[in-house]
Amino acid sequence: MKFKVPRGTQDILPSESWKWQQVEAIIRDVCELYRYKEIRTPMFEQTELFQRTVGDTTDIVQKEMYTFTDRGNRSMTLRPEGTASVVRSYVEHKMFGYPDQPVKLYYSGPMFRYERQQAGRYRQFVQFGVEAIGSADPAIDAEVISLALDVYRRAGLKDLKLVLNSLGDGESRKAHREALIAHFAPHIGEFCTDCQSRLNKNPLRILDCKVDRDHPLMASAPSLTDYLNEESAAYFENVKRYLDAIGISYELDPNLVRGLDYYNHTAFEIMSTSKGFGAITTLCGGGRYNGVSEDIGGPHAPGIGFAMSIERLLLALEAEEKTFVDEPDLDVYIVSLDEEAHRKGFTVLNDLRNAGIRADMDYMDRKMKAQMKSADRFNAKTVIVIGEDEVKENVVQLKNMEDGTQQKVKDSLLLEKIKEQLK
Ligand code: ATP
Ligand code: MG
């Protein structure tokens, strides 16, 4: 029997994980700049949490969740996204009582969705996201968008596009909903069965349908923008003004709906405009969710956030042909020529590492030539050679691989000499 990674998942091998680490370091730096603190929540939650927040009629809840019954007969779900868990934690730990508001959090970890596998779409993927909870200042909407763009820019992306929309508040949505039903109802028979059931449950979802996206009624559908009440329109104007103030350009798309029910007011996506990018061009999605805390039994706590997958960020970097800095080279490789020398080499290795020097040695009992080849492949800056004579004389041979010079060094002076050479 042969085992393979489950469909839609991938092994991140060392040559790739180095890239991941660099992206993750950028994320940590940017979050620190903006004073967002990391939160780590469990990878599974009660199923109902996602039903209540993401929404019963969304694709995520209806088709994509990994739901299972645990041994205590509870329905659990591997998290398909991060916001629900973060807000759950916010309510559970009464973060609304913290002296510093809004509470600014970020997370990064695997999410799970049973999707059809294609480029940029996995069943397990890593999302980085931020949530700012407790403020309804339109400036924080702009801050969150700016943070996302900063991550991409620092990672090296240039071909980016910000798409913006407002979904308005409850009242605006209700008026729009009625207009949508009136628009689609006479022709709903021409739409997929999902859309037919969406019509009365959640007609906004029709606009996000991937099957019927080219139906002529889609383009002519009543636009949310025309149904924003005064307050919602003013809020949206302010968000745009803050973005303008810091030089962030955007494209307005009145049909940008987002695949989760909890959004209101600001909704945005960041897309890659790189030619090398495949069919899926959305890198990041986010928006405001003012009702989620209340939906799960917490106080009123307006929030805004986004999520991006590292997988798509890396694909975008590839599309723009960005190269990564190389992994740091090995400082020292130890070559030993017999068993005694191997034993001595092993203690030298330990001393080097204790001194913070990146070092390794041969564990395959290979000939000198093969060991030197390894040193070359690791790009070792220095090679220490230990043979029978070196053991007897309490010395080692120190070879500087950069200039090719070699010298005999006393054991007691070795650390000092190496540090000097590595400078
Ligand atoms: P899509 O329309 O592409 O399915 P979505 O609306 O489901 O996106 P969100 O739930 O808002 O996306 O997720 C935010 C971001 O997470 C996306 O912009 C994308 O970068 C990433 N993402 C979502 N699903 C996947 C997946 N299956 N594999 C990799 N990345 C994903
Ligand atoms: Mg999706």
Short mmCIF file of C-alpha atoms and ligand atoms in Angstrom, two decimals:
data_model
loop_
_atom_site.label_atom_id
_atom_site.label_comp_id
_atom_site.label_asym_id
_atom_site.label_seq_id
_atom_site.Cartn_x
_atom_site.Cartn_y
_atom_site.Cartn_z
CA MET A 1 0.00 0.00 0.00
CA LYS A 2 1.23 3.46 -0.92
CA PHE A 3 0.31 6.54 1.09
CA LYS A 4 -0.07 10.01 -0.33
CA VAL A 5 -0.95 13.39 1.13
CA PRO A 6 -4.72 13.82 1.21
CA ARG A 7 -6.15 15.55 -1.86
CA GLY A 8 -6.04 19.32 -1.54
CA THR A 9 -3.23 19.32 1.01
CA GLN A 10 0.50 19.62 0.55
CA ASP A 11 3.77 18.91 2.27
CA ILE A 12 5.88 22.03 2.66
CA LEU A 13 9.39 20.69 2.11
CA PRO A 14 12.51 22.45 3.45
CA SER A 15 13.22 24.31 0.20
CA GLU A 16 9.73 25.81 0.42
CA SER A 17 9.42 26.21 4.19
CA TRP A 18 12.29 28.68 4.09
CA LYS A 19 10.08 30.95 1.96
CA TRP A 20 7.20 30.49 4.38
CA GLN A 21 9.40 31.53 7.27
CA GLN A 22 10.41 34.70 5.48
CA VAL A 23 6.82 35.63 4.73
CA GLU A 24 5.86 34.87 8.32
CA ALA A 25 8.66 37.11 9.57
CA ILE A 26 7.34 39.97 7.42
CA ILE A 27 3.87 39.40 8.83
CA ARG A 28 5.14 39.54 12.40
CA ASP A 29 7.09 42.74 11.70
CA VAL A 30 4.18 44.51 10.06
CA CYS A 31 1.78 43.50 12.85
CA GLU A 32 4.22 44.84 15.40
CA LEU A 33 4.43 48.15 13.50
CA TYR A 34 0.65 48.49 13.68
CA ARG A 35 0.42 47.13 17.28
CA TYR A 36 -1.57 44.02 16.47
CA LYS A 37 -0.95 41.16 18.94
CA GLU A 38 -1.01 37.49 18.10
CA ILE A 39 -3.87 35.27 19.23
CA ARG A 40 -3.84 31.48 18.88
CA THR A 41 -7.16 29.70 19.03
CA PRO A 42 -7.96 25.98 18.65
CA MET A 43 -8.16 24.43 15.21
CA PHE A 44 -11.66 23.14 15.86
CA GLU A 45 -14.73 24.70 17.41
CA GLN A 46 -18.37 23.81 18.01
CA THR A 47 -20.05 23.57 14.61
CA GLU A 48 -22.73 26.00 15.67
CA LEU A 49 -20.22 28.83 16.02
CA PHE A 50 -19.62 28.83 12.27
CA GLN A 51 -23.29 28.32 11.44
CA ARG A 52 -24.18 31.40 13.45
CA THR A 53 -21.40 33.70 12.26
CA VAL A 54 -20.30 32.66 8.77
CA GLY A 55 -23.94 31.91 8.02
CA ASP A 56 -26.13 28.89 7.29
CA THR A 57 -26.68 29.75 3.64
CA THR A 58 -23.04 30.33 2.69
CA ASP A 59 -20.99 27.90 0.59
CA ILE A 60 -18.57 27.53 3.46
CA VAL A 61 -21.18 26.21 5.89
CA GLN A 62 -23.27 24.31 3.36
CA LYS A 63 -20.55 22.58 1.37
CA GLU A 64 -17.07 23.13 2.67
CA MET A 65 -16.84 22.37 6.37
CA TYR A 66 -15.04 19.40 7.86
CA THR A 67 -17.60 18.50 10.49
CA PHE A 68 -17.39 15.47 12.74
CA THR A 69 -19.00 14.08 15.84
CA ASP A 70 -16.53 13.65 18.66
CA ARG A 71 -16.59 10.78 21.13
CA GLY A 72 -18.74 12.84 23.46
CA ASN A 73 -21.34 13.13 20.69
CA ARG A 74 -20.76 16.84 20.07
CA SER A 75 -20.66 18.27 16.59
CA MET A 76 -17.26 19.82 15.97
CA THR A 77 -15.82 21.52 12.90
CA LEU A 78 -12.27 22.14 11.77
CA ARG A 79 -12.16 25.92 11.47
CA PRO A 80 -12.82 27.10 7.91
CA GLU A 81 -11.82 30.68 8.74
CA GLY A 82 -10.49 32.71 11.66
CA THR A 83 -12.88 35.50 12.54
CA ALA A 84 -15.49 33.34 14.27
CA SER A 85 -12.92 31.87 16.67
CA VAL A 86 -11.32 35.23 17.40
CA VAL A 87 -14.64 36.87 18.22
CA ARG A 88 -15.64 33.81 20.29
CA SER A 89 -12.45 34.26 22.27
CA TYR A 90 -12.99 38.03 22.51
CA VAL A 91 -16.40 37.45 24.08
CA GLU A 92 -15.32 34.52 26.25
CA HIS A 93 -12.37 36.42 27.71
CA LYS A 94 -14.30 39.67 28.00
CA MET A 95 -11.75 41.55 25.95
CA PHE A 96 -14.35 44.30 25.55
CA GLY A 97 -13.38 45.21 29.11
CA TYR A 98 -9.70 45.73 28.29
CA PRO A 99 -8.54 49.28 28.97
CA ASP A 100 -7.13 49.70 25.48
CA GLN A 101 -9.76 49.64 22.76
CA PRO A 102 -10.09 48.60 20.05
CA VAL A 103 -8.57 45.18 20.67
CA LYS A 104 -6.18 44.55 17.79
CA LEU A 105 -5.38 40.91 17.10
CA TYR A 106 -3.77 38.80 14.41
CA TYR A 107 -3.59 35.08 13.76
CA SER A 108 -1.87 32.77 11.37
CA GLY A 109 -2.64 29.10 11.04
CA PRO A 110 -4.25 26.31 9.04
CA MET A 111 -7.86 26.53 7.91
CA PHE A 112 -9.88 23.68 6.40
CA ARG A 113 -12.41 23.73 3.59
CA TYR A 114 -13.64 20.83 1.52
CA GLU A 115 -13.18 22.51 -1.86
CA ARG A 116 -12.48 21.33 -5.36
CA GLN A 117 -8.74 21.40 -5.68
CA GLN A 118 -7.24 23.84 -8.20
CA ALA A 119 -4.28 26.20 -8.31
CA GLY A 120 -4.48 28.46 -5.28
CA ARG A 121 -7.30 26.49 -3.71
CA TYR A 122 -6.50 23.88 -1.12
CA ARG A 123 -8.41 21.88 1.46
CA GLN A 124 -5.93 22.84 4.13
CA PHE A 125 -4.37 26.28 3.75
CA VAL A 126 -2.76 28.80 6.05
CA GLN A 127 -4.52 32.07 6.63
CA PHE A 128 -3.01 35.13 8.16
CA GLY A 129 -5.63 37.59 9.32
CA VAL A 130 -6.16 40.54 11.60
CA GLU A 131 -9.18 41.68 13.58
CA ALA A 132 -9.71 45.11 15.17
CA ILE A 133 -12.67 44.84 17.50
CA GLY A 134 -14.41 47.58 19.46
CA SER A 135 -14.20 50.61 17.21
CA ALA A 136 -16.47 51.96 14.49
CA ASP A 137 -14.03 54.64 13.43
CA PRO A 138 -13.71 54.54 9.63
CA ALA A 139 -10.01 55.29 10.08
CA ILE A 140 -9.48 51.79 11.43
CA ASP A 141 -11.02 50.32 8.27
CA ALA A 142 -8.32 52.20 6.38
CA GLU A 143 -5.66 51.02 8.85
CA VAL A 144 -6.61 47.37 8.36
CA ILE A 145 -6.52 47.73 4.57
CA SER A 146 -3.20 49.51 4.76
CA LEU A 147 -1.75 46.72 6.91
CA ALA A 148 -2.72 44.08 4.36
CA LEU A 149 -1.18 46.06 1.51
CA ASP A 150 1.97 46.63 3.57
CA VAL A 151 2.45 42.89 4.00
CA TYR A 152 2.21 42.36 0.24
CA ARG A 153 4.48 45.27 -0.61
CA ARG A 154 7.14 44.25 1.87
CA ALA A 155 7.01 40.73 0.52
CA GLY A 156 7.86 42.29 -2.85
CA LEU A 157 4.55 42.38 -4.72
CA LYS A 158 3.85 45.29 -7.02
CA ASP A 159 0.94 44.20 -9.23
CA LEU A 160 -1.85 44.76 -6.73
CA LYS A 161 -5.34 46.11 -6.93
CA LEU A 162 -7.64 47.05 -4.07
CA VAL A 163 -11.34 46.60 -4.75
CA LEU A 164 -13.78 48.27 -2.40
CA ASN A 165 -17.50 48.21 -1.70
CA SER A 166 -19.92 49.00 1.06
CA LEU A 167 -22.59 46.51 2.06
CA GLY A 168 -24.28 49.10 4.27
CA ASP A 169 -26.04 48.50 7.55
CA GLY A 170 -29.06 46.29 8.30
CA GLU A 171 -31.59 48.81 7.05
CA SER A 172 -29.77 49.35 3.74
CA ARG A 173 -29.40 45.62 3.28
CA LYS A 174 -33.13 45.06 3.84
CA ALA A 175 -34.13 47.55 1.17
CA HIS A 176 -31.60 46.05 -1.22
CA ARG A 177 -32.78 42.55 -0.45
CA GLU A 178 -36.30 43.35 -1.50
CA ALA A 179 -35.05 44.89 -4.73
CA LEU A 180 -32.94 41.79 -5.41
CA ILE A 181 -35.86 39.44 -4.92
CA ALA A 182 -38.00 41.52 -7.27
CA HIS A 183 -35.17 41.51 -9.84
CA PHE A 184 -34.40 37.79 -9.84
CA ALA A 185 -37.77 36.20 -8.98
CA PRO A 186 -39.36 36.32 -12.47
CA HIS A 187 -36.35 34.50 -14.01
CA ILE A 188 -35.12 32.39 -11.13
CA GLY A 189 -35.87 29.23 -13.13
CA GLU A 190 -32.87 30.05 -15.33
CA PHE A 191 -30.51 29.88 -12.36
CA CYS A 192 -28.84 26.97 -10.60
CA THR A 193 -30.67 25.14 -7.83
CA ASP A 194 -28.44 26.81 -5.22
CA CYS A 195 -29.51 30.24 -6.44
CA GLN A 196 -33.12 29.15 -6.41
CA SER A 197 -32.91 28.34 -2.75
CA ARG A 198 -30.89 31.50 -2.11
CA LEU A 199 -33.62 33.71 -3.57
CA ASN A 200 -35.69 33.93 -0.42
CA LYS A 201 -33.18 32.88 2.19
CA ASN A 202 -30.32 35.15 1.22
CA PRO A 203 -30.63 36.75 -2.22
CA LEU A 204 -27.34 38.66 -1.83
CA ARG A 205 -25.59 35.29 -2.12
CA ILE A 206 -26.83 35.00 -5.71
CA LEU A 207 -24.41 37.78 -6.67
CA ASP A 208 -21.55 35.66 -5.36
CA CYS A 209 -22.60 32.56 -7.34
CA LYS A 210 -19.74 30.97 -9.24
CA VAL A 211 -22.07 28.98 -11.58
CA ASP A 212 -24.34 31.75 -12.84
CA ARG A 213 -21.89 34.62 -12.79
CA ASP A 214 -22.37 35.33 -16.54
CA HIS A 215 -26.15 35.40 -16.53
CA PRO A 216 -27.23 38.81 -17.93
CA LEU A 217 -29.39 39.48 -14.86
CA MET A 218 -26.21 39.53 -12.74
CA ALA A 219 -24.80 42.65 -14.33
CA SER A 220 -28.13 44.46 -14.24
CA ALA A 221 -28.92 43.49 -10.64
CA PRO A 222 -29.78 46.34 -8.28
CA SER A 223 -26.58 47.66 -6.80
CA LEU A 224 -26.14 47.89 -3.06
CA THR A 225 -24.57 51.31 -3.46
CA ASP A 226 -27.93 52.69 -4.57
CA TYR A 227 -29.59 51.39 -1.42
CA LEU A 228 -27.22 52.72 1.21
CA ASN A 229 -29.03 54.89 3.72
CA GLU A 230 -27.54 58.22 4.70
CA GLU A 231 -25.53 56.90 7.61
CA SER A 232 -24.03 54.02 5.63
CA ALA A 233 -23.19 56.27 2.70
CA ALA A 234 -21.49 58.75 5.03
CA TYR A 235 -19.49 55.97 6.66
CA PHE A 236 -18.32 54.73 3.28
CA GLU A 237 -17.33 58.25 2.23
CA ASN A 238 -15.21 58.55 5.35
CA VAL A 239 -13.44 55.25 4.76
CA LYS A 240 -12.56 56.41 1.24
CA ARG A 241 -11.37 59.75 2.57
CA TYR A 242 -8.98 58.04 4.99
CA LEU A 243 -7.65 55.82 2.22
CA ASP A 244 -7.17 58.87 0.00
CA ALA A 245 -5.33 60.62 2.82
CA ILE A 246 -2.64 57.94 2.91
CA GLY A 247 -2.42 57.54 -0.84
CA ILE A 248 -4.11 54.14 -1.15
CA SER A 249 -5.93 53.87 -4.46
CA TYR A 250 -8.91 51.59 -4.98
CA GLU A 251 -11.46 50.52 -7.51
CA LEU A 252 -15.13 50.55 -6.55
CA ASP A 253 -17.09 47.38 -7.28
CA PRO A 254 -20.75 47.53 -6.25
CA ASN A 255 -21.03 43.76 -6.81
CA LEU A 256 -18.31 42.78 -4.38
CA VAL A 257 -20.24 40.71 -1.88
CA ARG A 258 -17.78 38.38 -0.10
CA GLY A 259 -18.57 34.77 0.72
CA LEU A 260 -19.44 35.22 4.39
CA ASP A 261 -22.68 36.54 5.84
CA TYR A 262 -21.29 38.55 8.70
CA TYR A 263 -20.02 41.50 6.69
CA ASN A 264 -21.61 44.93 6.69
CA HIS A 265 -20.37 48.36 5.63
CA THR A 266 -16.83 48.08 4.29
CA ALA A 267 -15.98 45.05 2.13
CA PHE A 268 -12.74 44.75 0.22
CA GLU A 269 -10.52 42.41 -1.72
CA ILE A 270 -6.93 42.72 -2.79
CA MET A 271 -6.20 41.08 -6.13
CA SER A 272 -3.08 40.31 -8.06
CA THR A 273 -2.98 41.95 -11.48
CA SER A 274 0.14 40.04 -12.50
CA LYS A 275 -0.08 38.41 -15.92
CA GLY A 276 1.57 35.30 -14.61
CA PHE A 277 -1.24 34.67 -12.18
CA GLY A 278 -3.83 31.99 -12.86
CA ALA A 279 -7.61 32.10 -12.77
CA ILE A 280 -7.90 32.91 -9.08
CA THR A 281 -6.67 36.43 -8.56
CA THR A 282 -8.01 37.30 -5.12
CA LEU A 283 -5.22 37.36 -2.57
CA CYS A 284 -7.05 38.77 0.40
CA GLY A 285 -10.60 39.40 1.51
CA GLY A 286 -11.98 41.37 4.39
CA GLY A 287 -14.50 43.74 5.76
CA ARG A 288 -16.47 45.09 8.64
CA TYR A 289 -18.63 42.87 10.83
CA ASN A 290 -20.50 44.89 13.41
CA GLY A 291 -22.93 42.22 14.53
CA VAL A 292 -20.83 39.10 15.12
CA SER A 293 -20.16 39.62 18.81
CA GLU A 294 -23.87 40.05 19.51
CA ASP A 295 -24.74 37.07 17.30
CA ILE A 296 -22.80 34.81 19.64
CA GLY A 297 -24.03 36.29 22.90
CA GLY A 298 -21.49 39.06 23.44
CA PRO A 299 -22.01 42.81 23.71
CA HIS A 300 -22.23 45.09 20.70
CA ALA A 301 -18.65 45.25 19.41
CA PRO A 302 -18.02 46.56 15.90
CA GLY A 303 -15.14 44.80 14.19
CA ILE A 304 -13.13 44.84 11.01
CA GLY A 305 -10.59 42.41 9.65
CA PHE A 306 -9.23 40.52 6.69
CA ALA A 307 -7.75 37.14 5.86
CA MET A 308 -5.17 36.16 3.28
CA SER A 309 -3.65 32.80 2.57
CA ILE A 310 0.09 32.41 2.53
CA GLU A 311 -0.30 29.96 -0.35
CA ARG A 312 -1.76 32.63 -2.63
CA LEU A 313 0.79 35.19 -1.49
CA LEU A 314 3.56 32.79 -2.50
CA LEU A 315 1.84 32.11 -5.84
CA ALA A 316 1.67 35.85 -6.49
CA LEU A 317 5.36 36.21 -5.68
CA GLU A 318 6.09 33.43 -8.13
CA ALA A 319 3.92 35.11 -10.77
CA GLU A 320 5.89 38.32 -10.33
CA GLU A 321 9.11 36.29 -10.44
CA LYS A 322 10.31 37.50 -7.07
CA THR A 323 13.33 35.74 -5.69
CA PHE A 324 13.98 35.07 -2.04
CA VAL A 325 17.15 35.78 -0.12
CA ASP A 326 19.19 32.63 0.30
CA GLU A 327 19.16 30.63 3.47
CA PRO A 328 22.11 31.43 5.73
CA ASP A 329 25.15 29.25 5.02
CA LEU A 330 26.68 26.84 7.48
CA ASP A 331 29.52 28.45 9.48
CA VAL A 332 31.52 25.32 10.15
CA TYR A 333 31.61 21.74 8.86
CA ILE A 334 33.69 19.20 10.73
CA VAL A 335 35.54 16.50 8.80
CA SER A 336 36.87 13.61 10.89
CA LEU A 337 39.13 10.82 9.63
CA ASP A 338 38.79 8.00 12.17
CA GLU A 339 36.75 6.97 15.20
CA GLU A 340 38.82 8.87 17.77
CA ALA A 341 38.72 11.99 15.61
CA HIS A 342 34.97 11.56 15.21
CA ARG A 343 34.59 11.54 18.99
CA LYS A 344 36.67 14.68 19.33
CA GLY A 345 34.81 16.30 16.44
CA PHE A 346 31.55 15.66 18.20
CA THR A 347 32.61 17.59 21.31
CA VAL A 348 34.00 20.44 19.19
CA LEU A 349 30.66 20.53 17.38
CA ASN A 350 28.89 20.87 20.71
CA ASP A 351 31.20 23.73 21.78
CA LEU A 352 30.58 25.56 18.51
CA ARG A 353 26.82 25.33 18.79
CA ASN A 354 26.93 26.47 22.40
CA ALA A 355 28.79 29.53 21.13
CA GLY A 356 25.99 30.23 18.63
CA ILE A 357 27.92 29.04 15.58
CA ARG A 358 25.98 27.10 12.91
CA ALA A 359 27.82 23.81 12.62
CA ASP A 360 27.42 20.23 11.47
CA MET A 361 29.50 17.10 10.84
CA ASP A 362 29.43 13.80 8.99
CA TYR A 363 27.41 10.94 10.48
CA MET A 364 27.78 8.50 7.60
CA ASP A 365 31.36 7.32 8.20
CA ARG A 366 32.39 8.60 4.79
CA LYS A 367 35.79 9.15 3.24
CA MET A 368 37.43 12.55 3.55
CA LYS A 369 36.66 13.49 -0.05
CA ALA A 370 32.93 12.84 0.40
CA GLN A 371 32.90 14.82 3.63
CA MET A 372 34.57 17.77 1.88
CA LYS A 373 31.90 17.58 -0.80
CA SER A 374 29.20 17.92 1.85
CA ALA A 375 30.98 20.96 3.26
CA ASP A 376 30.86 22.44 -0.25
CA ARG A 377 27.17 21.72 -0.72
CA PHE A 378 26.37 23.36 2.61
CA ASN A 379 28.48 26.35 1.57
CA ALA A 380 30.40 26.04 4.85
CA LYS A 381 32.57 29.06 5.45
CA THR A 382 35.04 27.05 7.50
CA VAL A 383 36.02 23.41 7.61
CA ILE A 384 37.66 21.79 10.60
CA VAL A 385 39.68 18.67 9.76
CA ILE A 386 40.57 16.22 12.54
CA GLY A 387 42.78 13.16 12.00
CA GLU A 388 44.91 10.88 14.14
CA ASP A 389 47.72 13.45 14.55
CA GLU A 390 45.35 16.27 15.48
CA VAL A 391 43.87 14.16 18.27
CA LYS A 392 47.36 13.37 19.64
CA GLU A 393 48.55 16.98 19.51
CA ASN A 394 45.35 18.62 20.84
CA VAL A 395 44.98 20.68 17.70
CA VAL A 396 42.72 20.85 14.64
CA GLN A 397 43.24 21.94 11.04
CA LEU A 398 41.22 25.02 10.31
CA LYS A 399 40.44 25.60 6.67
CA ASN A 400 39.09 28.94 5.50
CA MET A 401 36.90 28.03 2.52
CA GLU A 402 36.64 31.60 1.33
CA ASP A 403 40.36 32.16 0.72
CA GLY A 404 41.56 28.54 0.79
CA THR A 405 44.12 29.07 3.59
CA GLN A 406 44.67 26.42 6.23
CA GLN A 407 46.23 26.64 9.68
CA LYS A 408 46.86 24.42 12.66
CA VAL A 409 45.04 25.74 15.74
CA LYS A 410 45.27 24.66 19.36
CA ASP A 411 42.04 23.29 20.81
CA SER A 412 42.06 25.95 23.51
CA LEU A 413 42.22 28.77 20.94
CA LEU A 414 39.77 27.29 18.43
CA LEU A 415 36.61 29.20 19.35
CA GLU A 416 38.41 32.50 19.35
CA LYS A 417 40.01 31.84 15.97
CA ILE A 418 36.75 30.75 14.36
CA LYS A 419 34.87 33.76 15.62
CA GLU A 420 37.58 35.96 14.21
CA GLN A 421 37.37 34.22 10.85
CA LEU A 422 33.58 34.44 10.69
CA LYS A 423 33.53 38.17 11.30
P1 ATP B 1 -12.88 32.50 -2.93
O1 ATP B 1 -13.91 33.36 -3.58
O2 ATP B 1 -11.53 32.48 -3.63
O3 ATP B 1 -13.37 31.13 -2.62
P2 ATP B 1 -13.46 33.23 -0.26
O4 ATP B 1 -14.48 34.29 -0.38
O5 ATP B 1 -13.89 31.87 0.08
O6 ATP B 1 -12.56 33.20 -1.55
P3 ATP B 1 -12.35 34.13 2.21
O7 ATP B 1 -13.10 33.13 2.97
O8 ATP B 1 -12.69 35.54 2.36
O9 ATP B 1 -12.32 33.73 0.67
O10 ATP B 1 -10.80 33.92 2.52
C1 ATP B 1 -9.89 34.99 2.46
C2 ATP B 1 -8.65 34.59 1.69
O11 ATP B 1 -8.21 33.31 2.07
C3 ATP B 1 -8.81 34.49 0.20
O12 ATP B 1 -8.71 35.73 -0.39
C4 ATP B 1 -7.64 33.59 -0.15
O13 ATP B 1 -6.41 34.30 -0.10
C5 ATP B 1 -7.63 32.64 0.98
N1 ATP B 1 -8.34 31.39 0.69
C6 ATP B 1 -9.65 31.12 0.80
N2 ATP B 1 -9.91 29.86 0.49
C7 ATP B 1 -8.71 29.29 0.17
C8 ATP B 1 -8.31 27.98 -0.24
N3 ATP B 1 -9.19 27.00 -0.35
N4 ATP B 1 -6.99 27.77 -0.49
C9 ATP B 1 -6.09 28.76 -0.37
N5 ATP B 1 -6.41 29.99 0.01
C10 ATP B 1 -7.71 30.27 0.29
MG MG B 2 -14.29 30.17 -1.08
#
